[in-house]
PDB file of C-alpha atoms in Angstrom:
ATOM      1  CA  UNK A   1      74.346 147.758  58.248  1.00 62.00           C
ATOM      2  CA  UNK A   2      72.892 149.589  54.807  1.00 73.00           C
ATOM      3  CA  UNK A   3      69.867 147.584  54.016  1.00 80.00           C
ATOM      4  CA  UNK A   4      70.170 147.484  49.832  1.00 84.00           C
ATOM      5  CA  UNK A   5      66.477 147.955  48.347  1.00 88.00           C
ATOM      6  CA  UNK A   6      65.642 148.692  44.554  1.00 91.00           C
ATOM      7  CA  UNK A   7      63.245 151.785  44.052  1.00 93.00           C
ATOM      8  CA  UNK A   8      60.197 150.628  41.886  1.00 95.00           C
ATOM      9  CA  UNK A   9      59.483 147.563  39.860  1.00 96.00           C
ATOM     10  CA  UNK A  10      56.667 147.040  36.902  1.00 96.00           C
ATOM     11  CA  UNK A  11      55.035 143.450  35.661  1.00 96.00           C
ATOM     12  CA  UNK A  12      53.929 144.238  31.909  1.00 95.00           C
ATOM     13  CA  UNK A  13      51.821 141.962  29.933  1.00 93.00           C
ATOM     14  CA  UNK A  14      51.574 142.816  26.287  1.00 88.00           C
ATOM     15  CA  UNK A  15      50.817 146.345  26.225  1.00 89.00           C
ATOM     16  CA  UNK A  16      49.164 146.515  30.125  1.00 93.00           C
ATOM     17  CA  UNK A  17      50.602 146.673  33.111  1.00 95.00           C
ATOM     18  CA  UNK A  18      50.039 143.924  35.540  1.00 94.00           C
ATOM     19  CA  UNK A  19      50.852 144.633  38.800  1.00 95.00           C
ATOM     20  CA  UNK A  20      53.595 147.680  40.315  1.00 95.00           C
ATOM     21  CA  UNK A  21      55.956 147.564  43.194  1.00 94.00           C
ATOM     22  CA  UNK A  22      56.856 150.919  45.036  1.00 91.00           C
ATOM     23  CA  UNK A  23      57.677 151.141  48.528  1.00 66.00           C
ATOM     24  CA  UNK A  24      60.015 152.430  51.139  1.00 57.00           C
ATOM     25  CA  UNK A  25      61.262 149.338  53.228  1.00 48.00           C
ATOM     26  CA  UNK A  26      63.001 151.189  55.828  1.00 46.00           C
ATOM     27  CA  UNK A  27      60.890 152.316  58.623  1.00 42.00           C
ATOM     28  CA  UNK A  28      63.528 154.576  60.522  1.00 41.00           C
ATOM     29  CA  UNK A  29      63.453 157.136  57.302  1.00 39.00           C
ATOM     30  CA  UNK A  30      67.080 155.841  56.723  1.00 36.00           C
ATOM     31  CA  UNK A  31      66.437 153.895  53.941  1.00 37.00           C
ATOM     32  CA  UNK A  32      69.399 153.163  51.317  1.00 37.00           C
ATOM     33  CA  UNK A  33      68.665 152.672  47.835  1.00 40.00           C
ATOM     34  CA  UNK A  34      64.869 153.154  47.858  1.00 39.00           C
ATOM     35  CA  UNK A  35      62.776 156.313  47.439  1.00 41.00           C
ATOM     36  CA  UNK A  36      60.845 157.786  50.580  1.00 41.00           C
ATOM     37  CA  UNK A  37      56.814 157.467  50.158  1.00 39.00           C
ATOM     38  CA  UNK A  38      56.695 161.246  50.590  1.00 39.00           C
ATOM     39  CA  UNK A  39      58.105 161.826  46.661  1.00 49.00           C
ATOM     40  CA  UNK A  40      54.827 160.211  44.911  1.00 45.00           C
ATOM     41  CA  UNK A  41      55.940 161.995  41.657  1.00 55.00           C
ATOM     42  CA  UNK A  42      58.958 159.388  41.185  1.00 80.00           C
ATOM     43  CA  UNK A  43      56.244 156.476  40.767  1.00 86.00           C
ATOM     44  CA  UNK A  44      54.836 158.455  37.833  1.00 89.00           C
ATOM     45  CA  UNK A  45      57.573 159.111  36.530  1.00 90.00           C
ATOM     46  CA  UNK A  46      59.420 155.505  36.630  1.00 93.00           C
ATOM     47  CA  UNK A  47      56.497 154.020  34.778  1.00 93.00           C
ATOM     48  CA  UNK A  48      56.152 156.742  32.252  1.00 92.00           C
ATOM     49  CA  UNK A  49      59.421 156.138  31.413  1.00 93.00           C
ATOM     50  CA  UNK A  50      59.039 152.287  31.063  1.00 94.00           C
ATOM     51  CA  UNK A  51      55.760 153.217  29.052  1.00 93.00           C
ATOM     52  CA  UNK A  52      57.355 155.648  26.707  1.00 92.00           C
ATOM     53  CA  UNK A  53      61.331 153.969  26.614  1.00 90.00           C
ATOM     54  CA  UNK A  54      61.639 150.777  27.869  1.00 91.00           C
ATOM     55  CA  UNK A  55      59.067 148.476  26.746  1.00 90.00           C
ATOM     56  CA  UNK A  56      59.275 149.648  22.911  1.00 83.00           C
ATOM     57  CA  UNK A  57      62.605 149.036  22.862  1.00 80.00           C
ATOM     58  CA  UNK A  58      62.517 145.292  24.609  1.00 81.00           C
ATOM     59  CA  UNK A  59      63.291 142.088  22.350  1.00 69.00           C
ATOM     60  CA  UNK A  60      61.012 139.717  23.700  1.00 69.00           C
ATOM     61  CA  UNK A  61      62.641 136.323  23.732  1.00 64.00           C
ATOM     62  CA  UNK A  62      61.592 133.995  26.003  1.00 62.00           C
ATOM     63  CA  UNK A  63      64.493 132.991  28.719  1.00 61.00           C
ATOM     64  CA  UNK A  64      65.782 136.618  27.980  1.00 68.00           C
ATOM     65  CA  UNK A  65      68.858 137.417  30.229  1.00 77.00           C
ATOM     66  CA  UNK A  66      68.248 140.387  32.668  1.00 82.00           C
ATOM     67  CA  UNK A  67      69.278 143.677  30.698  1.00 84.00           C
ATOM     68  CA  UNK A  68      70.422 146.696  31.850  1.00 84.00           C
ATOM     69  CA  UNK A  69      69.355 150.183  29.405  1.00 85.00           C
ATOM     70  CA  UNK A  70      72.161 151.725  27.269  1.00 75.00           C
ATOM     71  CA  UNK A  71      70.520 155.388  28.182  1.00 79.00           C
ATOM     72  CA  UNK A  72      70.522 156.749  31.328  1.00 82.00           C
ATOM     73  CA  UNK A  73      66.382 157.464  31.414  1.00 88.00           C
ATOM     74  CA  UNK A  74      66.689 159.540  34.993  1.00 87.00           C
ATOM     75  CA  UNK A  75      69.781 160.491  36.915  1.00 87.00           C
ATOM     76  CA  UNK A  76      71.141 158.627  39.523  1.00 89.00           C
ATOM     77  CA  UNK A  77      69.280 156.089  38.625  1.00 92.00           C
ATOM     78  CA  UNK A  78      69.844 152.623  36.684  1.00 90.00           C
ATOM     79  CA  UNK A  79      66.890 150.569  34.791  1.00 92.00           C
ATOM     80  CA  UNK A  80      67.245 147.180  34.308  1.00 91.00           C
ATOM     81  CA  UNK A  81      64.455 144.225  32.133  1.00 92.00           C
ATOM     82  CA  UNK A  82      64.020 141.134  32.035  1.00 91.00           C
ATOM     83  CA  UNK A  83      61.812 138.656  30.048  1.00 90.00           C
ATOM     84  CA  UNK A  84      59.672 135.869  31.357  1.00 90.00           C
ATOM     85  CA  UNK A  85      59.093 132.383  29.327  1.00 86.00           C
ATOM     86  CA  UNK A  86      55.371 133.681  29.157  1.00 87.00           C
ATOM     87  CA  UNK A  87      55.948 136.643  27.289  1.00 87.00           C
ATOM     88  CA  UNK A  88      55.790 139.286  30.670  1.00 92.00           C
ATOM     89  CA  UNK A  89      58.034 141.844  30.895  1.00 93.00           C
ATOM     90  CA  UNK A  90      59.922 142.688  34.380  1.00 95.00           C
ATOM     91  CA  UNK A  91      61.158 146.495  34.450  1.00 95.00           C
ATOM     92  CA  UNK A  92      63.182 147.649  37.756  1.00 95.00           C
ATOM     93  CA  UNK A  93      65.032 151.312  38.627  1.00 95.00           C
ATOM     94  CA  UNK A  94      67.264 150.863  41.438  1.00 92.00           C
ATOM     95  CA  UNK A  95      69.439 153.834  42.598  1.00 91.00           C
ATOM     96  CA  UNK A  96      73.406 153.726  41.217  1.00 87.00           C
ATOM     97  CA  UNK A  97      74.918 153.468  44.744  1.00 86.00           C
ATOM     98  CA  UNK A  98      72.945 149.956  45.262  1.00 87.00           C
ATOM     99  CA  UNK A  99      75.166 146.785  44.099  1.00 85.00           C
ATOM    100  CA  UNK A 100      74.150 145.891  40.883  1.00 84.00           C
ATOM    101  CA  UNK A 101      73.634 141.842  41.338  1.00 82.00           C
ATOM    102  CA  UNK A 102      70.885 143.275  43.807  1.00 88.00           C
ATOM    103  CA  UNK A 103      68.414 144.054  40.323  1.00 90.00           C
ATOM    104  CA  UNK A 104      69.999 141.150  38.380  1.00 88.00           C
ATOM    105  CA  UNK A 105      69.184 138.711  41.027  1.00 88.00           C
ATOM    106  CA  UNK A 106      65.522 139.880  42.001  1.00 93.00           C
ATOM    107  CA  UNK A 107      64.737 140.064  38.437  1.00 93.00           C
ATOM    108  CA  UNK A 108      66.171 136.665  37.530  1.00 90.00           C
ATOM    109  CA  UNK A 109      63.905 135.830  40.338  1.00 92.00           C
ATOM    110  CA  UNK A 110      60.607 137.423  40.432  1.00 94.00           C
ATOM    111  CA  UNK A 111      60.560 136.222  36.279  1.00 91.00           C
ATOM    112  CA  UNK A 112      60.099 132.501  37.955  1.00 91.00           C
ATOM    113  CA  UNK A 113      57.381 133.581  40.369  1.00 93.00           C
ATOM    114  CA  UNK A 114      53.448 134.992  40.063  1.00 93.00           C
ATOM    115  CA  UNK A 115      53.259 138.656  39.410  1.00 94.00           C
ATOM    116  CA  UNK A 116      50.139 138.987  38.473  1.00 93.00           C
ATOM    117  CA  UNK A 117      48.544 140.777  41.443  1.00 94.00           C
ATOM    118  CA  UNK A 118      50.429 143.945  43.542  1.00 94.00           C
ATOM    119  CA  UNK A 119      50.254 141.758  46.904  1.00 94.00           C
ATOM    120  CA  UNK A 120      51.790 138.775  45.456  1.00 95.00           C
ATOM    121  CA  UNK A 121      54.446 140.846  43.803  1.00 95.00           C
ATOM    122  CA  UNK A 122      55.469 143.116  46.874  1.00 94.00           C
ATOM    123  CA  UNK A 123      55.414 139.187  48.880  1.00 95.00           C
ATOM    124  CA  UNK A 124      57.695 138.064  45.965  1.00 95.00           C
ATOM    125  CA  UNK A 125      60.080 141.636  46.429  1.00 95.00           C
ATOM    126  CA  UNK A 126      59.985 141.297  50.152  1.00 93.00           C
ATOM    127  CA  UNK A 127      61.085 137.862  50.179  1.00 93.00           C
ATOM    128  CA  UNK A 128      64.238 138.386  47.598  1.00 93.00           C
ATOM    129  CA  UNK A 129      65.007 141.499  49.531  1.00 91.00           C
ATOM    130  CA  UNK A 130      65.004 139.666  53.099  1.00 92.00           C
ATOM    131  CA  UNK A 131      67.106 137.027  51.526  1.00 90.00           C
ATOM    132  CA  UNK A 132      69.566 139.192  49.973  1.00 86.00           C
ATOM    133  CA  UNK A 133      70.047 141.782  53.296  1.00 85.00           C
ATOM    134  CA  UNK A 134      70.624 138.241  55.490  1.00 85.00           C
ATOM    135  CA  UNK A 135      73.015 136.989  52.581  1.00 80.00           C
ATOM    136  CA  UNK A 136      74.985 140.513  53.697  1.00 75.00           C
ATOM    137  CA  UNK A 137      74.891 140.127  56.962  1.00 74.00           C
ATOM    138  CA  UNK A 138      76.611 136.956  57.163  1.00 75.00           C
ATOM    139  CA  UNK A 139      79.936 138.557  55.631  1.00 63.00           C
ATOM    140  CA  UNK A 140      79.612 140.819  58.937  1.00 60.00           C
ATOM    141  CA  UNK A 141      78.839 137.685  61.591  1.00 51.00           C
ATOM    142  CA  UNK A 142      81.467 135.379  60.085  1.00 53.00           C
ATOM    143  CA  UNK A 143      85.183 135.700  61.738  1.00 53.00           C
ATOM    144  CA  UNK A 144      85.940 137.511  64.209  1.00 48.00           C
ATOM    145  CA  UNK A 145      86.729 140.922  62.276  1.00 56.00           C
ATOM    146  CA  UNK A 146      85.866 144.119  63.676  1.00 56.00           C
ATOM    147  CA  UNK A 147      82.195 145.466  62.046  1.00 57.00           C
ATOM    148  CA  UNK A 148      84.353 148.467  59.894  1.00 59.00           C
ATOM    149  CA  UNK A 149      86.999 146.203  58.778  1.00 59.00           C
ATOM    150  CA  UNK A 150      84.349 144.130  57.338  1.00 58.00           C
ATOM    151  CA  UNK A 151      82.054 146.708  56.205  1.00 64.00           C
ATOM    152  CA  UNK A 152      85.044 147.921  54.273  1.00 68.00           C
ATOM    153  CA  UNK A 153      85.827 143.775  52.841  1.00 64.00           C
ATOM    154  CA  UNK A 154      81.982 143.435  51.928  1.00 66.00           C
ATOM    155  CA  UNK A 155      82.673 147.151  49.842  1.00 67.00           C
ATOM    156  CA  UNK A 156      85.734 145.583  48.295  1.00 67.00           C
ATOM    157  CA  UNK A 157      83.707 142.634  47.317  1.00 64.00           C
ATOM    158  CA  UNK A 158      80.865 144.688  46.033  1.00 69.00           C
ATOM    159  CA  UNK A 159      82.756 146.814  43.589  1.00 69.00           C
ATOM    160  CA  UNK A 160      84.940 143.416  42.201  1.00 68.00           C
ATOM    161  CA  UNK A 161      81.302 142.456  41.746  1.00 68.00           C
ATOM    162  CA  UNK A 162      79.925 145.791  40.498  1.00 65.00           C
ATOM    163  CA  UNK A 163      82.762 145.733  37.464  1.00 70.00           C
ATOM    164  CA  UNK A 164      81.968 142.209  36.014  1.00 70.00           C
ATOM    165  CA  UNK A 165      78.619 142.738  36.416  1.00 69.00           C
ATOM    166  CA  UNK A 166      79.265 145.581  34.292  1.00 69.00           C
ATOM    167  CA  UNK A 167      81.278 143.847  31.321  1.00 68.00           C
ATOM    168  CA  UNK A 168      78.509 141.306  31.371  1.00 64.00           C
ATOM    169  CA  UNK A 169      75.912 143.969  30.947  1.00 65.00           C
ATOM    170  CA  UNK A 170      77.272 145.630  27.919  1.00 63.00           C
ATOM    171  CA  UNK A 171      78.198 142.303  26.217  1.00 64.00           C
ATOM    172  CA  UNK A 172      74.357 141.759  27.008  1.00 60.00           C
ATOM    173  CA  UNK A 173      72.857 144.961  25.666  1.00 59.00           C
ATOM    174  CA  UNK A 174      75.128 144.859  22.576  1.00 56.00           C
ATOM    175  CA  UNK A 175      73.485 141.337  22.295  1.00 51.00           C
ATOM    176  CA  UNK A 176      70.078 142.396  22.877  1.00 57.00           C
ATOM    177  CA  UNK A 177      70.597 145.158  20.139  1.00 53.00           C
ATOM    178  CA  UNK A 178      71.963 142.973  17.464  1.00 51.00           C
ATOM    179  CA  UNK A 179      68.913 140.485  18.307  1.00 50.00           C
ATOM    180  CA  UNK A 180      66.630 143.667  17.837  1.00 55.00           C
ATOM    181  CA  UNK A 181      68.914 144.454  14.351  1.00 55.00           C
ATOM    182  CA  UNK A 182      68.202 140.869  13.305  1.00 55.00           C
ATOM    183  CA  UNK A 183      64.371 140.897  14.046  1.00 53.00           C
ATOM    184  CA  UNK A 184      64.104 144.468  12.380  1.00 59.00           C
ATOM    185  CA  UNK A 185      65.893 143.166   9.167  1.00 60.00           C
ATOM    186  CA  UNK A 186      63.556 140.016   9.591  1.00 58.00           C
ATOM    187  CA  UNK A 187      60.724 142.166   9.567  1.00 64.00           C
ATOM    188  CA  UNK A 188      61.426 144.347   7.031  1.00 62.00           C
ATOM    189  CA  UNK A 189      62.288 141.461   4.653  1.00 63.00           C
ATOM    190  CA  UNK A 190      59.032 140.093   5.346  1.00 63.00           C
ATOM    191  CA  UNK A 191      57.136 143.386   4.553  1.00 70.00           C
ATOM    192  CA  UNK A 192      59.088 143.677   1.689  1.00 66.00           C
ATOM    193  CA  UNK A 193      58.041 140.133   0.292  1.00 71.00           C
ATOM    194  CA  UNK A 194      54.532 140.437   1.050  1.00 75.00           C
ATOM    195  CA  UNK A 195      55.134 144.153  -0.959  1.00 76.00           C
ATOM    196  CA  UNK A 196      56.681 141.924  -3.782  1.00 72.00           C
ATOM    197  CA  UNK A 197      53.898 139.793  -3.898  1.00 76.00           C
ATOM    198  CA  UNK A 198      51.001 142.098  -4.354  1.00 80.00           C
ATOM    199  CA  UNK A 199      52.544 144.122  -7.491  1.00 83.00           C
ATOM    200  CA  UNK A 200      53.397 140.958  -8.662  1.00 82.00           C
ATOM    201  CA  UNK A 201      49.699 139.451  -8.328  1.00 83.00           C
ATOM    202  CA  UNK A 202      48.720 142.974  -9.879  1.00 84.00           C
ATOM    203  CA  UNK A 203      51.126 142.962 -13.152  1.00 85.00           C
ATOM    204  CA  UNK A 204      49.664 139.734 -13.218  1.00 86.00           C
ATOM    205  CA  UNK A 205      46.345 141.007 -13.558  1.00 87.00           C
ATOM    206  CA  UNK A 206      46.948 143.855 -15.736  1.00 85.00           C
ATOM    207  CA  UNK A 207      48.824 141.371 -18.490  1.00 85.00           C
ATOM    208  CA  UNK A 208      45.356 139.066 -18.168  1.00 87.00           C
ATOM    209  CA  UNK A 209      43.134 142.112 -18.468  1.00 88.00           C
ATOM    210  CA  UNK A 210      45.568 143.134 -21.481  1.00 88.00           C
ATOM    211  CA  UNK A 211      45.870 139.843 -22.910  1.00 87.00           C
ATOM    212  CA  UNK A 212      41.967 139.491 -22.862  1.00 89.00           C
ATOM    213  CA  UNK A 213      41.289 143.302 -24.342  1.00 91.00           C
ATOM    214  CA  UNK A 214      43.924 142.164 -27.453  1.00 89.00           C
ATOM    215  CA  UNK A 215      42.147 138.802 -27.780  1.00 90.00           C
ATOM    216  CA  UNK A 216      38.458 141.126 -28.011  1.00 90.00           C
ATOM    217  CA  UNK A 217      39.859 143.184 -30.209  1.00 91.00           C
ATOM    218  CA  UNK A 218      40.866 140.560 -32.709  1.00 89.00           C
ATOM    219  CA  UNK A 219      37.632 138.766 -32.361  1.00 88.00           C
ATOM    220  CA  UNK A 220      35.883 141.403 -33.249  1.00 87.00           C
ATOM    221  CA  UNK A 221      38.101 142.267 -36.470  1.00 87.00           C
ATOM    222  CA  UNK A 222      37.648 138.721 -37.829  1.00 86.00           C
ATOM    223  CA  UNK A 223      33.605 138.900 -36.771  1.00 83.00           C
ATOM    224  CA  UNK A 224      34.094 142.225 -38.841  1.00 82.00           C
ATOM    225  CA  UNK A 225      36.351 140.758 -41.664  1.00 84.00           C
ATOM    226  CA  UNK A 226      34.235 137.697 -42.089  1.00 82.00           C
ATOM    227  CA  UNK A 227      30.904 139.543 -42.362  1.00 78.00           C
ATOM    228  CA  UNK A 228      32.374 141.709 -45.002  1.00 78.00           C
ATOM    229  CA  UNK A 229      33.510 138.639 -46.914  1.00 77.00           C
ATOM    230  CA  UNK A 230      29.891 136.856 -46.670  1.00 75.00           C
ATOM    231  CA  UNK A 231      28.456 139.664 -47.958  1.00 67.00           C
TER     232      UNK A 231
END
């Protein structure tokens, strides 16, 4: 049976990266869904991406739903984020062909666990991973259905799954970007206020400074006037 795997996933903290994940899990070179060790380019790649694309454009919210990028950042593959209630942010590219509840589920996961360190995050991976594959399996051991029958079932099940999954994902990007609208406007308004109250404080000034050079003035032309008069 296909063994599902994601292809690289990135811990960010602020604007550093905290730990990386980037390995091929199958040992027989048949792997399904991840990328073989001998294309070390990819890795580079994947996190310039995330560097340059992903995290500038991520709303960080605490409890933030797993999201899945509007732009297609490399072909034939899909990049998904998630936000953890400590302000970390979880990137993962998986390849198009793996089911998508595979990157929604790890993330949803890993965002619960410590990250901070590559070992603990590749335990973290290797456990969801394990989990998921034996989740699989059972489809195949329960019944007595023949192993392509139910190969063909879990596919069924997979693309059902693959098409909400989906519809949830674009309700929760067009989400994501109107939280992104709201904290731009928020933002700006808030520029724009502070913008406000500096000419303000500095109109203010210039009627004082005015105010006092009129007030001089007048001084000095009754000074002037009443000298005149004395004299």
């Amino acid at each position: 049976m296909k063994r599902y795997c994601v292809s690289y996933v990135e811990v960010w903290d602020g604007d550093r990266v905290v730990s990386s994940w980037y390995e091929n899990k199958n040992q027989n070179g048949s792997g399904y869904g991840s990328i073989s060790k001998g294309s070390p380019d990819h890795k580079s790649t994947f996190h310039r991406l995330i560097s340059d694309m992903v995290i500038r454009s991520v709303v960080n919210v605490p409890g933030n739903k797993v999201t899945k990028t509007s732009m297609d950042l490399i072909e034939g593959y899909d990049c998904y984020y998630t936000t953890a209630n400590d302000g970390k942010v979880l990137v993962c590219f998986v390849k198009e062909e793996v089911p998508k509840f595979l990157p929604l589920r790890l993330l949803s996961e890993l965002k619960d666990l410590s990250n901070d360190t590559d070992e603990n995050l590749q335990i973290n991976i290797d456990r969801q991973l394990d989990k998921f594959h034996e989740e699989l399996l059972s489809y195949r051991t329960e019944g007595q259905q023949s192993a392509a029958s139910t190969e063909e079932e879990l596919q069924n099940i997979i693309a059902i799954m693959n098409d909400n999954i989906d519809k949830f994902l674009q309700r929760q990007e067009r989400i994501s970007l109107l939280v992104d609208n709201t904290n731009q406007l928020n933002e700006n308004s808030f520029k724009f206020q502070r913008k406000s109250s500096k000419i303000m404080r500095k109109m203010w000034w210039s009627n004082v400074k005015l105010y006092a050079i009129v007030i001089t003035i007048l001084l000095v032309i009754i000074v002037v006037i009443s000298l005149l008069l004395l004299r």
